[in-house]
Coordinates of N, CA and C in Angstrom, one line a residue:
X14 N 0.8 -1.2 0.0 CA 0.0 0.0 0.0 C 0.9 1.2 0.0
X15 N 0.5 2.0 -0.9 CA 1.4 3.6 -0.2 C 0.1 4.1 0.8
X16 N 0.7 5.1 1.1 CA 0.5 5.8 2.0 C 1.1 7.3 2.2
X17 N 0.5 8.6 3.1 CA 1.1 9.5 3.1 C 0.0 10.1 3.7
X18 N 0.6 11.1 4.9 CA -0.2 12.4 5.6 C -1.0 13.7 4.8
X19 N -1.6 13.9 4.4 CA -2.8 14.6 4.1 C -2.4 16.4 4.7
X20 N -2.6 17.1 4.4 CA -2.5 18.5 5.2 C -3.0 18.8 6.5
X21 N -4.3 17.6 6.6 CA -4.9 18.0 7.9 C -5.1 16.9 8.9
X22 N -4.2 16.5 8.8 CA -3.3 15.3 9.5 C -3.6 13.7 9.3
X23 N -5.0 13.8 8.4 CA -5.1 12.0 8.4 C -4.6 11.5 6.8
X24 N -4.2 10.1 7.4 CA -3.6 9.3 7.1 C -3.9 8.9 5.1
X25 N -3.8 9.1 4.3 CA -4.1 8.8 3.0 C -3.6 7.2 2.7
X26 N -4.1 6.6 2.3 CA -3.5 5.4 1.4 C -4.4 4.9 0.2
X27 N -3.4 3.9 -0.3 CA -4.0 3.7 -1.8 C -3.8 2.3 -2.5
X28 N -4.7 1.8 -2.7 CA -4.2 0.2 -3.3 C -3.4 -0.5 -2.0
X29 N -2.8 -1.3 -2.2 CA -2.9 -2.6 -1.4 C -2.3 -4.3 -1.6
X30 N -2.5 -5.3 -1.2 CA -2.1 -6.6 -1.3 C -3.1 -7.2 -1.7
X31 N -3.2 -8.0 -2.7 CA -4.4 -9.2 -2.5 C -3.4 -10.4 -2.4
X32 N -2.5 -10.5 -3.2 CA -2.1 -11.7 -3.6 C -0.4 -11.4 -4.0
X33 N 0.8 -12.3 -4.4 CA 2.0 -11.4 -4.9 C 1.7 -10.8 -6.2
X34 N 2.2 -9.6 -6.7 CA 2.1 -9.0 -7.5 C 0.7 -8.2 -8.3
X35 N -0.4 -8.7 -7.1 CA -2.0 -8.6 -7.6 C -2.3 -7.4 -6.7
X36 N -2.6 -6.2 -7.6 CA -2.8 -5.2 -6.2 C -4.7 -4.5 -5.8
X37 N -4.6 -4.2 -4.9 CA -6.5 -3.4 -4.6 C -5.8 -2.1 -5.2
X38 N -7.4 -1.4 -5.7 CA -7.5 -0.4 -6.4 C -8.5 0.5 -5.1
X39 N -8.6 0.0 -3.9 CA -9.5 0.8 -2.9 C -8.1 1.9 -2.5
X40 N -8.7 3.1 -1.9 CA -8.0 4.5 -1.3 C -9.3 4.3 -0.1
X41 N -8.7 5.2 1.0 CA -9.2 5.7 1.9 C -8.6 6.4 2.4
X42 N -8.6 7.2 4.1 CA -7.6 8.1 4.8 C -8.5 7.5 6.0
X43 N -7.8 7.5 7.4 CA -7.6 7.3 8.5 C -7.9 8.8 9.2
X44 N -9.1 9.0 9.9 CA -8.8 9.8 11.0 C -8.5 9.4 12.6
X45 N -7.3 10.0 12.8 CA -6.7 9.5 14.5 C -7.0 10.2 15.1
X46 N -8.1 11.3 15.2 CA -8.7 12.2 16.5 C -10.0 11.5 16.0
X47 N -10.5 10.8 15.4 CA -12.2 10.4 15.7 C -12.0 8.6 15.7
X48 N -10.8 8.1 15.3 CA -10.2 6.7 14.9 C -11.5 6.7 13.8
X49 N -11.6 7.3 12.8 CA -13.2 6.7 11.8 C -11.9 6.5 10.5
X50 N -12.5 5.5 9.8 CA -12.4 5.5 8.4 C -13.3 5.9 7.5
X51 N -12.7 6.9 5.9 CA -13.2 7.0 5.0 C -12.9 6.9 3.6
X52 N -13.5 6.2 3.1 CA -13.7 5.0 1.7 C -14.1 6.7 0.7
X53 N -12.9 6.0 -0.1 CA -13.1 6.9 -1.8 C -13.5 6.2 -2.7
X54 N -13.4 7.0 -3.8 CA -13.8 6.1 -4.9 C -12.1 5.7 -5.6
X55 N -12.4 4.1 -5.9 CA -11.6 3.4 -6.4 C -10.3 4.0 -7.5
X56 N -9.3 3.7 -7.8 CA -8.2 4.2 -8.7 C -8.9 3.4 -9.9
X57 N -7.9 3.8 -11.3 CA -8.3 3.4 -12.3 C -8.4 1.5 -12.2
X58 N -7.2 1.3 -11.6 CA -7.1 -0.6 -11.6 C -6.3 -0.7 -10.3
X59 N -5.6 -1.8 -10.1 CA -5.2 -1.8 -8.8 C -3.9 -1.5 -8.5
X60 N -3.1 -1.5 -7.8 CA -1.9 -1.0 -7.4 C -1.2 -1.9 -6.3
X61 N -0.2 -2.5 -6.6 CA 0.2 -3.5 -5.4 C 2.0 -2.4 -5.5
X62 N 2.2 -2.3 -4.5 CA 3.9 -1.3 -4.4 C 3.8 -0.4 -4.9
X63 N 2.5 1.0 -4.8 CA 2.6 1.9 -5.4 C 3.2 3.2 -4.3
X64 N 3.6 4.3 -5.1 CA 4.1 5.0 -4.1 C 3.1 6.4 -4.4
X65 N 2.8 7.2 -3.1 CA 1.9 8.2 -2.6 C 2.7 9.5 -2.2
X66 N 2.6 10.3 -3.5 CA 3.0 11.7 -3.0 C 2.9 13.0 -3.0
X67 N 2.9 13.9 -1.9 CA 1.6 15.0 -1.4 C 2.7 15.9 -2.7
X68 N 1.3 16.4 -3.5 CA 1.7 17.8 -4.1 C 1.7 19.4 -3.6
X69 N 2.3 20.2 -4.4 CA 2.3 21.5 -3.5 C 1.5 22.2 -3.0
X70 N 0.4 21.6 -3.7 CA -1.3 22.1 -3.1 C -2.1 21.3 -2.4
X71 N -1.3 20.4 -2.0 CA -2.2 19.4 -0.9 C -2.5 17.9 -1.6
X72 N -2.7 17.9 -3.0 CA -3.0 16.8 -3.4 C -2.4 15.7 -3.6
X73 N -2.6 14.3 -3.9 CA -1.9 13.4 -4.2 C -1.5 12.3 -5.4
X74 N 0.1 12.6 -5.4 CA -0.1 11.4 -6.7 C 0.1 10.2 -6.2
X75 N -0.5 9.5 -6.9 CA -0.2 7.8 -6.8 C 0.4 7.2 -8.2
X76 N 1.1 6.3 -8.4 CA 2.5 6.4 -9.2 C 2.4 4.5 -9.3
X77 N 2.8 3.8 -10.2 CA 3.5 2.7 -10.2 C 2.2 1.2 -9.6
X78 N 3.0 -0.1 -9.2 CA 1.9 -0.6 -8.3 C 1.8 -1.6 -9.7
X79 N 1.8 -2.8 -9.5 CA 1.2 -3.9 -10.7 C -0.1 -4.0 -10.3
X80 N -0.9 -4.1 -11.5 CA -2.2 -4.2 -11.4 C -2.1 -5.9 -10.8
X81 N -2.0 -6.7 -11.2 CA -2.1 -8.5 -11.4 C -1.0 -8.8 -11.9
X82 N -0.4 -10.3 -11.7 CA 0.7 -10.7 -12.6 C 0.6 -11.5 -14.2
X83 N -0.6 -10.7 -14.6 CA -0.7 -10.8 -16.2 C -0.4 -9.8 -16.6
X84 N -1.1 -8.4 -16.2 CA -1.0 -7.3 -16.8 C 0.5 -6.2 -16.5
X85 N 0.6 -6.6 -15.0 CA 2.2 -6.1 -14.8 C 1.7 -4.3 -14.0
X86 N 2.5 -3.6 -14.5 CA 3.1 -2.3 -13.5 C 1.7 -1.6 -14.4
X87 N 1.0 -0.7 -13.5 CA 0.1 -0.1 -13.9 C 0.7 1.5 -14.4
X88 N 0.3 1.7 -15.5 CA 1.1 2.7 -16.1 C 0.5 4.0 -16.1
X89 N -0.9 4.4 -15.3 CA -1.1 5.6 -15.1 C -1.4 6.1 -13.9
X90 N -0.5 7.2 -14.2 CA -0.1 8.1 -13.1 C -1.8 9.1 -12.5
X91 N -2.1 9.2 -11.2 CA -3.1 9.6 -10.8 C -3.2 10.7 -9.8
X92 N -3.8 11.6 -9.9 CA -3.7 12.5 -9.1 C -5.2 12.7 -8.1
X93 N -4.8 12.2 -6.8 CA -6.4 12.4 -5.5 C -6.2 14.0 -5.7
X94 N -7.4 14.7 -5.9 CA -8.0 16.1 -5.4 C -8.6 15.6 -4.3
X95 N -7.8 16.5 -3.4 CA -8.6 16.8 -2.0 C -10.0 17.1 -1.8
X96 N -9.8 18.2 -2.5 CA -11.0 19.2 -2.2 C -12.5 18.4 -2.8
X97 N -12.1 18.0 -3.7 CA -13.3 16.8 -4.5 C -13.1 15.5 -3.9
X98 N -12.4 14.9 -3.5 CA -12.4 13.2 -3.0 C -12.2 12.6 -4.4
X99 N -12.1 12.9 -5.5 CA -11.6 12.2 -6.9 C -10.4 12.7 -7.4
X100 N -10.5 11.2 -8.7 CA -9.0 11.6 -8.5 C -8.9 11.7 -10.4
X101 N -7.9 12.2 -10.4 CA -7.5 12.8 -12.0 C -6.8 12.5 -12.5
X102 N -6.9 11.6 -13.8 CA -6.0 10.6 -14.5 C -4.8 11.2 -15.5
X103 N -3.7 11.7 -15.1 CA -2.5 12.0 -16.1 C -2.4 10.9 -17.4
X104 N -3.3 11.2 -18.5 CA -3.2 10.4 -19.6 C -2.1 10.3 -20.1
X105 N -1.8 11.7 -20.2 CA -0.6 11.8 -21.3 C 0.9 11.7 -20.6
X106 N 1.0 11.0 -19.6 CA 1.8 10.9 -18.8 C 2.2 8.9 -19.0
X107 N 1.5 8.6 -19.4 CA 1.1 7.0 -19.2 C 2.7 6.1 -19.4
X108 N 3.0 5.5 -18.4 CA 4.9 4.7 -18.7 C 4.8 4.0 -17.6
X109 N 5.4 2.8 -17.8 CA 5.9 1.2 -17.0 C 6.9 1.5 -16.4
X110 N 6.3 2.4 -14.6 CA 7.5 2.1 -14.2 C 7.4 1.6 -13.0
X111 N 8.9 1.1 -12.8 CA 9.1 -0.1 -11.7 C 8.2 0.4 -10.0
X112 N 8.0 -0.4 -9.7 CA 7.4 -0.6 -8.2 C 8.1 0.2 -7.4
X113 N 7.6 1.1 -6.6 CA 7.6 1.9 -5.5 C 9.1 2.7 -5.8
X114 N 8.5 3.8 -6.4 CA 9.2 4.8 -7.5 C 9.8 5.7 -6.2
X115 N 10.6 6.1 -6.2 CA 11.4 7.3 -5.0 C 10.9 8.6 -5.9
X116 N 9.5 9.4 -5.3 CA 9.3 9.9 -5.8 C 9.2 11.5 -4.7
X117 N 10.1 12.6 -5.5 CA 9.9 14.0 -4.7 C 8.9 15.2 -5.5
X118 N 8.8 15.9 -4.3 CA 8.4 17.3 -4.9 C 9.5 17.9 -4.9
X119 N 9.9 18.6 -5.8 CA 10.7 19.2 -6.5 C 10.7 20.8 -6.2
X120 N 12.0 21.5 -6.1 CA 11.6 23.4 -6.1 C 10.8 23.6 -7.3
X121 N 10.5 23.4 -8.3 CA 10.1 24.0 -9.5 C 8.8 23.5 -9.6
X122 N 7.9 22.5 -8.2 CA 6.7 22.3 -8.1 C 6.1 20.9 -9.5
X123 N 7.3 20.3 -9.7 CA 7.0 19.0 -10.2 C 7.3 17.9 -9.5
X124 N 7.1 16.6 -9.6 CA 7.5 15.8 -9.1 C 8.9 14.9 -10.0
X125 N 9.5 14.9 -8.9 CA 11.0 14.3 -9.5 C 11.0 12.8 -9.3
X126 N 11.5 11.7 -9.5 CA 11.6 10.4 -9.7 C 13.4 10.2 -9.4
X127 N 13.7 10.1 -8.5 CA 14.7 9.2 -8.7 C 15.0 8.3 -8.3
X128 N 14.7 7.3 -8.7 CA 14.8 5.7 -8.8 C 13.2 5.2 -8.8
X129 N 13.5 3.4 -9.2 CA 14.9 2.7 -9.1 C 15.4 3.0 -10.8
X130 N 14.7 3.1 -11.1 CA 15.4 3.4 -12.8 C 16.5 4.2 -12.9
X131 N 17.6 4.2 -13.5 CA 18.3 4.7 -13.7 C 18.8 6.2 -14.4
X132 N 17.3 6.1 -15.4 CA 17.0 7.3 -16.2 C 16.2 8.1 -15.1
X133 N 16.2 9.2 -14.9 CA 15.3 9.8 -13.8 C 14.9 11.3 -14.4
X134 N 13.8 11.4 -13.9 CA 12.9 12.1 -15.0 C 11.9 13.4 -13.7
X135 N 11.4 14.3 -14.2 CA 10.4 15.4 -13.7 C 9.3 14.7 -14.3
X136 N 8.0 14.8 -13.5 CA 6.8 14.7 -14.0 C 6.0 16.0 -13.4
X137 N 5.7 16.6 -14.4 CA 4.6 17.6 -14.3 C 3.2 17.2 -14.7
X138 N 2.6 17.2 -13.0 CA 1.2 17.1 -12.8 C -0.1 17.4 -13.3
X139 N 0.2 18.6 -13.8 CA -1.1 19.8 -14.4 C -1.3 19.1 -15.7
X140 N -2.5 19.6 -15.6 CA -3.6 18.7 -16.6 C -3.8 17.5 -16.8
X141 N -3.4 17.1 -18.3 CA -3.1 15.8 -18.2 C -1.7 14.9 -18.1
X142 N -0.6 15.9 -17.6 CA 0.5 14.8 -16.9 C 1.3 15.3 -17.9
X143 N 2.9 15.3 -18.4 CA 3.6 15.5 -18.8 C 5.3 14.8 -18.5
X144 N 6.0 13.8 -19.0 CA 7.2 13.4 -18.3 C 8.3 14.2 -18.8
X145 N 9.2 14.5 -18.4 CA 10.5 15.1 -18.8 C 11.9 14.7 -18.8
X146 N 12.8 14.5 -19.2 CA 14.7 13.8 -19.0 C 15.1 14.6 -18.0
X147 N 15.8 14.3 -16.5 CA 16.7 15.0 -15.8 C 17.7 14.4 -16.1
X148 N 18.5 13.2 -15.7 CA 19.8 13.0 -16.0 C 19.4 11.3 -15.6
X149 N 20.8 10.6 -15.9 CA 20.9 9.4 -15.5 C 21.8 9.1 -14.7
X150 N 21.8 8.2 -13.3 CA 22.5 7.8 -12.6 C 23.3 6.8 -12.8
X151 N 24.4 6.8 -12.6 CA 26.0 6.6 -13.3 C 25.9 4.7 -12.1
X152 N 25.2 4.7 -11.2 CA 25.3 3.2 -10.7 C 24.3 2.5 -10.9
X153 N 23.4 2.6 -11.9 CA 22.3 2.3 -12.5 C 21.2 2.0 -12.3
X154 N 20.6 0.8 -12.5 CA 19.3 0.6 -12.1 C 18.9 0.1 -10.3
X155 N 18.6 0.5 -9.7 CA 18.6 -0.1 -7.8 C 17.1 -0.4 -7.4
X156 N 16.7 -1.2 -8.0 CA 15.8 -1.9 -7.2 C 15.7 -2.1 -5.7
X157 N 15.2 -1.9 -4.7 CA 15.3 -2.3 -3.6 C 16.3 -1.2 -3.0
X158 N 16.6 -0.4 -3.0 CA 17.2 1.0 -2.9 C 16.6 1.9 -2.2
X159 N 17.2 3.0 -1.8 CA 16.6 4.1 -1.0 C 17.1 5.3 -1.5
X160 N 16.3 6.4 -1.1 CA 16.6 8.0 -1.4 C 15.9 8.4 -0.8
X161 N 16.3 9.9 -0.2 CA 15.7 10.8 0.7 C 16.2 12.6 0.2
X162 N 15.4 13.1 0.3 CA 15.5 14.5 0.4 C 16.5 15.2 1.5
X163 N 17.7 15.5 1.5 CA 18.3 15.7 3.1 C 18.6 17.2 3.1
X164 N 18.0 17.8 1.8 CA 17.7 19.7 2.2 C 17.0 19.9 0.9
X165 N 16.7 20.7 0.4 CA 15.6 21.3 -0.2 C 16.4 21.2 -1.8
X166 N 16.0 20.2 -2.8 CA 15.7 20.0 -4.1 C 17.4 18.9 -4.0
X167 N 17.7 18.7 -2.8 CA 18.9 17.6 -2.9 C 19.0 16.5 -2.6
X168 N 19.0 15.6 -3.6 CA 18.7 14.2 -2.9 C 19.8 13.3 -2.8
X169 N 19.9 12.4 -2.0 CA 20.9 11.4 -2.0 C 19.8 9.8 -2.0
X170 N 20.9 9.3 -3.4 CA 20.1 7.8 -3.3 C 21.1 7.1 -2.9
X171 N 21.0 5.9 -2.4 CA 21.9 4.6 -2.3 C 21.8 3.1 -2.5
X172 N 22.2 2.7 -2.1 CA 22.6 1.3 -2.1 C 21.6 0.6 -3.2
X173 N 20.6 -0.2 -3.1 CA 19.7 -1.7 -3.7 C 20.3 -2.7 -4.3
X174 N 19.4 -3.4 -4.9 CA 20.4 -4.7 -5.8 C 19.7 -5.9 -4.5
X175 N 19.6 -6.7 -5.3 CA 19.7 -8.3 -4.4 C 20.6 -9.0 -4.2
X176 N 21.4 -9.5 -5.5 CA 22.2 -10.0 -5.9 C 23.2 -10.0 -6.3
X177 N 24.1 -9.4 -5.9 CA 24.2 -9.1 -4.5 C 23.9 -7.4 -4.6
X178 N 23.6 -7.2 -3.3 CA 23.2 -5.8 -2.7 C 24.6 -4.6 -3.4
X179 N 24.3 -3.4 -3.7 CA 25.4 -2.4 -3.6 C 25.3 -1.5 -2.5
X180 N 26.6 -1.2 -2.7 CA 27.0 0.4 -1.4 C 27.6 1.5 -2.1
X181 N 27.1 1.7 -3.5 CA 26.9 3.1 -3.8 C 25.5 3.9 -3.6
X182 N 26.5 5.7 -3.3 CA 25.9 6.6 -3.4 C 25.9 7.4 -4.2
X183 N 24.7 8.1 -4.5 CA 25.0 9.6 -5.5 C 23.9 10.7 -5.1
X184 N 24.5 11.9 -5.2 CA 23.7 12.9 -4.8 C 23.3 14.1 -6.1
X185 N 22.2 14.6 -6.2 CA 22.0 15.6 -7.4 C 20.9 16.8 -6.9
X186 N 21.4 18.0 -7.6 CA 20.7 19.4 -7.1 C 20.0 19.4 -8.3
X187 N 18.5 19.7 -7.6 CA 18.1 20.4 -8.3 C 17.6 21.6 -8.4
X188 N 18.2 22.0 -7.9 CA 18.5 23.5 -8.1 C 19.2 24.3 -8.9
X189 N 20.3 23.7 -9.2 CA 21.2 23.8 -10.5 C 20.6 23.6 -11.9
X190 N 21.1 24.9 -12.9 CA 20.5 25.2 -14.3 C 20.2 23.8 -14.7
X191 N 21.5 23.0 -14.6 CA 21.3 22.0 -15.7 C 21.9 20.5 -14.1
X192 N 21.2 19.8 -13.7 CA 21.7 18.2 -12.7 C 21.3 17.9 -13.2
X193 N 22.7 17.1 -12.9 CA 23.4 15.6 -12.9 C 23.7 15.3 -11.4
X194 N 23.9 13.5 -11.3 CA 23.8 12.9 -11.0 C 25.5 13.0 -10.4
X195 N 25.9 12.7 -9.2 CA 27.3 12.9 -8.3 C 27.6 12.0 -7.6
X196 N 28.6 11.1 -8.3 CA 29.0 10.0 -6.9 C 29.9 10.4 -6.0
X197 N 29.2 9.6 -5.2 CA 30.1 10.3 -3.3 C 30.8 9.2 -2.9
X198 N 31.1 9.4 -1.2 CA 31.6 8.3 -0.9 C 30.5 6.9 -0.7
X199 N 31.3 5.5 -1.1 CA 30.0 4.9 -1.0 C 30.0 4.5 1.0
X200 N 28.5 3.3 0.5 CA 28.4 3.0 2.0 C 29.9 2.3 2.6
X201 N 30.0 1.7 3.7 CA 30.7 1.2 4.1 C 30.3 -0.2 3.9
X202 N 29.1 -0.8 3.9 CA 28.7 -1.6 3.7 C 26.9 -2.0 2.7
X203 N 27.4 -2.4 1.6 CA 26.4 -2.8 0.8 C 24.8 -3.1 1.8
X204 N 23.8 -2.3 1.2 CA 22.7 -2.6 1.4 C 20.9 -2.7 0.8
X205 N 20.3 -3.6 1.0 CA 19.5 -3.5 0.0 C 18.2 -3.6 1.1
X206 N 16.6 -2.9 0.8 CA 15.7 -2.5 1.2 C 16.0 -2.3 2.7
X207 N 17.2 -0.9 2.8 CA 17.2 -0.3 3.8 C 16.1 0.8 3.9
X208 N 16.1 1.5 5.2 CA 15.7 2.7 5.1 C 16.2 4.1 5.6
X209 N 16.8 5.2 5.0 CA 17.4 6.2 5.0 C 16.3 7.3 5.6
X210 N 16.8 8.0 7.4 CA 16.3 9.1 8.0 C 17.1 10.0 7.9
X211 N 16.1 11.3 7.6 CA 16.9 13.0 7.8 C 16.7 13.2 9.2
X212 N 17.7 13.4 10.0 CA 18.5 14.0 11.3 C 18.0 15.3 11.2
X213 N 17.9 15.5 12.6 CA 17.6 17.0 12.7 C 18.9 18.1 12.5
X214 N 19.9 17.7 12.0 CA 21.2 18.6 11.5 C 21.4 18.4 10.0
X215 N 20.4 17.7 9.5 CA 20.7 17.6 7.9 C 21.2 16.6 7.5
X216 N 21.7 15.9 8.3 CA 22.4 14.4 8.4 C 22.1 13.2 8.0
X217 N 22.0 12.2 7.1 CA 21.2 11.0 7.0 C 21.6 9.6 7.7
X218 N 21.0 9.1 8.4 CA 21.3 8.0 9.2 C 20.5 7.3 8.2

């Protein structure tokens, strides 16, 4: 299921498990001052590993997620309006991408992607969806990987892989005219479906 906090504090989520690779297409949000649930109306198809993220005006995309394991990664991108409880289908946005996308909001009010694909791209939300080229990351494809925002338009990704896991990093501004992708020092030790926190000094543990 994704998931993600709402502006007025309850809980959002979206799609779900039925089965491996088979996902629910139900959304709801959680209130924790009334403990109530409330049921929306359904996504286009289902979503199993999708990822949920608040836009600059409160709303939400939902991103990725295999419908079933015939049909595979569900390829349209969806935006919940708050203010309506429905949600708005980025047609022209429509692309197969991998399960549980590292997906930011961006300074320039797009949503940025970086990872696990390698190629990493801006998606602009308005209307009907729009994808764009940022750059490509130089340790390639990281499945099972992590990234976090650790100051404002700068991200650091790291490690994924199964087989065996990696312990590279890279970091990229987007703030700058034109990023690219920056390798750093790597981890000390290879890891795969970790999870990366921002410290209250800017720091990532």
């Amino acid at each position: 299921v994704g998931h993600t906090f709402l502006a007025d504090g309850s809980l959002f989520l979206a799609g779900g498990h039925t089965s491996n690779f088979v996902g629910l297409a139900t959304t709801s949000t959680y209130n924790y001052l009334t403990d109530t649930w409330t049921s929306f109306p359904d996504m286009n198809a289902g979503r199993w590993y999708p990822t949920t993220t608040i836009l600059a005006n409160g709303d939400v995309l939902t991103i990725s997620g295999d419908i079933d394991a015939t049909i595979g990664v569900n390829p349209l991108p969806q935006v919940f309006e708050v203010s309506t409880g429905t949600w708005r289908d980025l047609t022209s946005a429509q692309l197969q991408v991998s399960d549980y996308p590292r997906m930011f909001l961006a300074p320039n009010g797009k949503l940025f992607m970086a990872g696990p694909s390698a190629t990493t791209r801006y998606l602009d939300t308005s209307g009907t969806g729009a994808w764009s080229f940022v750059a490509s990351r130089g340790s390639g494809y990281s499945d099972y990987g992590s990234a976090v925002m650790y100051a404002p338009g700068k991200i650091l990704t790291m490690g994924g892989a199964q087989q065996p896991p990696k312990n590279t990093a890279e970091v990229i501004a987007l703030n700058e005219t034109s990023p690219s992708w920056r390798t750093v020092d790597p981890m000390q030790h290879a890891r795969s479906q970790h999870n990366p926190t921002l410290l209250p000094d800017g720091s990532v543990l």
